[in-house]
mmCIF file of C-alpha atoms in Angstrom:
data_model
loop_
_atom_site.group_PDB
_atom_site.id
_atom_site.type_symbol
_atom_site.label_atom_id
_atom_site.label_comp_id
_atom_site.label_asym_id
_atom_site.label_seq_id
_atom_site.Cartn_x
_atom_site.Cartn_y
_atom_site.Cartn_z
ATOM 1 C CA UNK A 1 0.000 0.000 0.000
ATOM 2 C CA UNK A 2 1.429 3.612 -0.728
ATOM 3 C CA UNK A 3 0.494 6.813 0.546
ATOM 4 C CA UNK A 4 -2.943 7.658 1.399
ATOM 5 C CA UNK A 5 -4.678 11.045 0.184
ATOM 6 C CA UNK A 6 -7.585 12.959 1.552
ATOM 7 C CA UNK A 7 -10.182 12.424 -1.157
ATOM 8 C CA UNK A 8 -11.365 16.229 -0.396
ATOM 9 C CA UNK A 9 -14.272 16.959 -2.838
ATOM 10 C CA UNK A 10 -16.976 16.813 -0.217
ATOM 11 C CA UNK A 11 -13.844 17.881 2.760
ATOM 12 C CA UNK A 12 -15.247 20.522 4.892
ATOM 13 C CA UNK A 13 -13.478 22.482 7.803
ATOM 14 C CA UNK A 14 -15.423 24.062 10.687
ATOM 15 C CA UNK A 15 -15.057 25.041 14.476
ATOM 16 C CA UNK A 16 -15.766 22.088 16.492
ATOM 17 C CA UNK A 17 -18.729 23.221 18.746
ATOM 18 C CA UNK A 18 -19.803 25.957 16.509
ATOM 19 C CA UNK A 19 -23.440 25.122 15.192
ATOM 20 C CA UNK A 20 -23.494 28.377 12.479
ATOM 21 C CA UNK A 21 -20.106 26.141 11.866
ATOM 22 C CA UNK A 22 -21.491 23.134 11.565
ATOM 23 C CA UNK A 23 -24.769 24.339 9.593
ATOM 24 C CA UNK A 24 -22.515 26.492 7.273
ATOM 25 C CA UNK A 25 -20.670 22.700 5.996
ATOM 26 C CA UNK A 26 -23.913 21.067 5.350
ATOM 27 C CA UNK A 27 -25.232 24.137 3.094
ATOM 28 C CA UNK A 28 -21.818 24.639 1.402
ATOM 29 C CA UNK A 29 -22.585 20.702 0.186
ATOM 30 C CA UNK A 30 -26.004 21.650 -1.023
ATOM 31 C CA UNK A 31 -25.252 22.519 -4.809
ATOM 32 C CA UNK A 32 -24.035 18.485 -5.120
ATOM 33 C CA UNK A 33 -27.552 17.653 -4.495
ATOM 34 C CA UNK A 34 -28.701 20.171 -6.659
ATOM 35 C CA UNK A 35 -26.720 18.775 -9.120
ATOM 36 C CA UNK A 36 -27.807 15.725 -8.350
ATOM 37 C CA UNK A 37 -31.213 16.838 -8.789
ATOM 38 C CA UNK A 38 -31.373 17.784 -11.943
ATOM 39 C CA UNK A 39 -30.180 14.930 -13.732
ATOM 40 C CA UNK A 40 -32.298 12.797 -11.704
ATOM 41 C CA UNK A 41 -34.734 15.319 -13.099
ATOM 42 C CA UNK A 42 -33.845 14.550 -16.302
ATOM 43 C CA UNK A 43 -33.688 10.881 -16.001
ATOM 44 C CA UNK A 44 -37.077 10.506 -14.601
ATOM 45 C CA UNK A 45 -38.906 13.088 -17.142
ATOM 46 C CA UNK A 46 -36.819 13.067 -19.935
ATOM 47 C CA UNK A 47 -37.717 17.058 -20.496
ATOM 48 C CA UNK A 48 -34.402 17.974 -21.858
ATOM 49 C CA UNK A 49 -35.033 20.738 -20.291
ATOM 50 C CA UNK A 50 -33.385 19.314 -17.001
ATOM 51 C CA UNK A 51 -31.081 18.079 -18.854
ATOM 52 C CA UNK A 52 -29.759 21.864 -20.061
ATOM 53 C CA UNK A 53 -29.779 23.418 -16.535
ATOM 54 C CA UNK A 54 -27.381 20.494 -15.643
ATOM 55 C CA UNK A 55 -25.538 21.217 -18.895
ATOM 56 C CA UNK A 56 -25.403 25.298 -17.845
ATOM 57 C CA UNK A 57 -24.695 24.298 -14.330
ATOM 58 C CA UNK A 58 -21.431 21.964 -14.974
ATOM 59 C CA UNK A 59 -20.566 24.727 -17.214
ATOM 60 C CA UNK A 60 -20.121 27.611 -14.696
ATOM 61 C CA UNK A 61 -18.528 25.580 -12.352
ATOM 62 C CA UNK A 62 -15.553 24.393 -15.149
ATOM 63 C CA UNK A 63 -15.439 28.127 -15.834
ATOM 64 C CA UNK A 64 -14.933 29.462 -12.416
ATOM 65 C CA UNK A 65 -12.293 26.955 -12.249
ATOM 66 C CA UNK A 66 -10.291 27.867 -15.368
ATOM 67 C CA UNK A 67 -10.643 31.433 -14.212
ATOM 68 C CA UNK A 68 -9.653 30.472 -11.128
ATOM 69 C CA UNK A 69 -5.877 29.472 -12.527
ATOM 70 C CA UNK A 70 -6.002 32.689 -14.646
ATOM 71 C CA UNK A 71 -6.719 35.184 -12.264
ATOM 72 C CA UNK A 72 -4.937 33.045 -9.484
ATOM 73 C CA UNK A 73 -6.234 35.443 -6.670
ATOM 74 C CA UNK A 74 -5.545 33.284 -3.116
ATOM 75 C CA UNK A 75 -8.274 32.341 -1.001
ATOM 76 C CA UNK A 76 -8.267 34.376 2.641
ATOM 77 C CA UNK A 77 -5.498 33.993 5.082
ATOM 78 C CA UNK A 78 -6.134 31.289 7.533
ATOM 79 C CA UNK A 79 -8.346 29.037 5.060
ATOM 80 C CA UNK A 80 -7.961 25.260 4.788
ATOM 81 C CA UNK A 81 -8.627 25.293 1.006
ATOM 82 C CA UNK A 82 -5.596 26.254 -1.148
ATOM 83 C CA UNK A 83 -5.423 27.472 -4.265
ATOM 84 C CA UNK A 84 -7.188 30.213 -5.580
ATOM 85 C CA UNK A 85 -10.387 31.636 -4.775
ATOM 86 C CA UNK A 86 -11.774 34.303 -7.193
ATOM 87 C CA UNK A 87 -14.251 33.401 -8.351
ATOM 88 C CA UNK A 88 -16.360 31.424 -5.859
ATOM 89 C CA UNK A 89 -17.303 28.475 -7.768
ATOM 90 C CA UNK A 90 -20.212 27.522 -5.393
ATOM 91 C CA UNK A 91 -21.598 31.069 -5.460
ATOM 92 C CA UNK A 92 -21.856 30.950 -9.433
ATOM 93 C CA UNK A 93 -23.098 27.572 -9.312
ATOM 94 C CA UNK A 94 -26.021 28.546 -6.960
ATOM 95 C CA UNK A 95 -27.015 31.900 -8.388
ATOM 96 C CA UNK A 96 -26.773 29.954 -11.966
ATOM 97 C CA UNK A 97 -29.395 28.043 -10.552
ATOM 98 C CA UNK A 98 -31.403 29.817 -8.847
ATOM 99 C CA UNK A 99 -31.369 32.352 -11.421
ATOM 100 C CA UNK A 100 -32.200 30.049 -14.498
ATOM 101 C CA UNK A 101 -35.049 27.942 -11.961
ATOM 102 C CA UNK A 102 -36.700 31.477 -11.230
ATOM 103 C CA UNK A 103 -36.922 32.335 -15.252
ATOM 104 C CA UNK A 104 -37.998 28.879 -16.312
ATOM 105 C CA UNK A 105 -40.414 29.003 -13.108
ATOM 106 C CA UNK A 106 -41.722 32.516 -13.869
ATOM 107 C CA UNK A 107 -41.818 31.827 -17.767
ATOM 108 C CA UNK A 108 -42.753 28.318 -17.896
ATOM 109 C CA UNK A 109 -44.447 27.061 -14.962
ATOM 110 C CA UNK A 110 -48.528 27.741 -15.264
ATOM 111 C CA UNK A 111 -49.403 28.093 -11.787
ATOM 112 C CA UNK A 112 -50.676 30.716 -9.670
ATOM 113 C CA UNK A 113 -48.083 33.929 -9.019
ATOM 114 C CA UNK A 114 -47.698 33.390 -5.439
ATOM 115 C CA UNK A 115 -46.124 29.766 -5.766
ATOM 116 C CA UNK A 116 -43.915 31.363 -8.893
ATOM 117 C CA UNK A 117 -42.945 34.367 -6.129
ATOM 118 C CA UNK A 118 -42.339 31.423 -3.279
ATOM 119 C CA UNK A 119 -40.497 29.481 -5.408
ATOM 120 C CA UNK A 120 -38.219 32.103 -6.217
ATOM 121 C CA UNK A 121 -37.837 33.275 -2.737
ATOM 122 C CA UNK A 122 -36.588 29.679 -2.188
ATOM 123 C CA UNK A 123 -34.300 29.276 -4.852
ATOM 124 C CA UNK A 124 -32.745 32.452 -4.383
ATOM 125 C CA UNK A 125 -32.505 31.786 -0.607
ATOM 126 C CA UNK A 126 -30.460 28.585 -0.698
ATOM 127 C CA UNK A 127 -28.318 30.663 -3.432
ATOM 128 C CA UNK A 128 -27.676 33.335 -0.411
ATOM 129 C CA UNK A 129 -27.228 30.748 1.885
ATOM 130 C CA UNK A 130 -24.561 28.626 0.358
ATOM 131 C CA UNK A 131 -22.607 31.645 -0.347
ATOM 132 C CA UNK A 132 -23.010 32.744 3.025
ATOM 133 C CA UNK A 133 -21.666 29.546 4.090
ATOM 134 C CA UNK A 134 -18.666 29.706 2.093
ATOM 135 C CA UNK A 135 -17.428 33.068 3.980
ATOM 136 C CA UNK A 136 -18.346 31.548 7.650
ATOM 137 C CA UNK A 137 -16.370 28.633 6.778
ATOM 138 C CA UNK A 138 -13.270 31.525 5.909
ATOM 139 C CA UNK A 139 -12.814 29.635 2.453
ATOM 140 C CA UNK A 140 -13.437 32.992 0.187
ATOM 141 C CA UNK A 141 -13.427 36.772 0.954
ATOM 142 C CA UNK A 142 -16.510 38.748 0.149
ATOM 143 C CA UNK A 143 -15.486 40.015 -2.923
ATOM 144 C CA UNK A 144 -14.696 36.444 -4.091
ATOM 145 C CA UNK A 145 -18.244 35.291 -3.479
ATOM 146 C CA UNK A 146 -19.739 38.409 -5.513
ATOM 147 C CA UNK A 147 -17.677 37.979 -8.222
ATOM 148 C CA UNK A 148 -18.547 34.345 -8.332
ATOM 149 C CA UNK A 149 -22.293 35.312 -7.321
ATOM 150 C CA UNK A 150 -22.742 37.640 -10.410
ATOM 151 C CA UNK A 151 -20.872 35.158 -12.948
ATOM 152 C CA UNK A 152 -23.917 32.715 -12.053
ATOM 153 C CA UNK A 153 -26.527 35.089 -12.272
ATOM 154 C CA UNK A 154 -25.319 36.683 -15.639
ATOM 155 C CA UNK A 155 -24.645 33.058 -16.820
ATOM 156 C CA UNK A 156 -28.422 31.630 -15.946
ATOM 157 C CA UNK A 157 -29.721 34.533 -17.741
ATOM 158 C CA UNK A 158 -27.635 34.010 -20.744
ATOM 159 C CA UNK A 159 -28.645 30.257 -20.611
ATOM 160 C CA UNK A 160 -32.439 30.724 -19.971
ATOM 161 C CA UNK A 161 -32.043 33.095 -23.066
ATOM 162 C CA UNK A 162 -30.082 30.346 -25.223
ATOM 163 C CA UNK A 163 -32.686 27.702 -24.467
#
């Protein structure tokens, strides 16, 4: 047997004791599911439609992460992550979604405006959150996570436009 290696795609840091610590790492794993989600979306309706949100989605996050190398701007002192952090790649993957879900919701869905409105609220809620959690966890400044934020946003609008 050789070396062993932390296997660190789902590895999250937080303050032992700290709850906003310990909620913070289970909502910075949320866009996985939501991932998840949608291509078990997909695979049980077959509405392409699923199917190009994942597509949009995967393609955010593999450009945050090639401009991550060019802009090569380092993640806050004291993080456990290393490498770069501008942008945040799980605050454009969120607002991606939650932007693109609110268009298709408010453009596709037929059902009555206050269910459109709440499921808005919701998506753009979790999108809040799981930036939030990314800057109580100390993995990416504020300016990292806006950057990253308005990628997504800009990105779900270009996609929802494209579809």
């Amino acid at each position: 047997m050789g070396a062993k290696r932390v296997f660190d795609f789902t590895y999250v840091e937080f303050d032992e004791g700290s709850t906003s610590g310990k909620l913070a790492a289970v909502v910075t794993l949320t866009p996985i599911l939501a991932a998840f989600g949608l291509l078990s979306a997909f695979v049980v309706t077959r509405r392409l439609a699923w199917l190009w949100s994942f597509a949009g989605a995967v393609a955010i996050d593999v450009a945050c992460g090639a401009l991550k190398e060019v802009i090569g701007q380092p993640r806050p002192p004291g993080s456990y992550r290393h490498g770069p952090g501008m942008p945040s790649e799980h605050a454009a993957f969120s607002a991606f979604c939650a932007v693109h879900l609110c268009l298709w919701t408010v453009r596709r869905v037929r059902c009555a405006r206050g269910l459109k409105a709440a499921a808005c609220a919701a998506f753009v809620g979790w999108a809040l959150l799981v930036a939030g959690s990314r800057h109580v966890l100390g993995v990416h400044t504020a300016g990292q996570l806006a950057c990253g934020a308005s990628l997504g946003a800009v990105s779900g609008t270009a996609w929802f436009a494209l579809e």
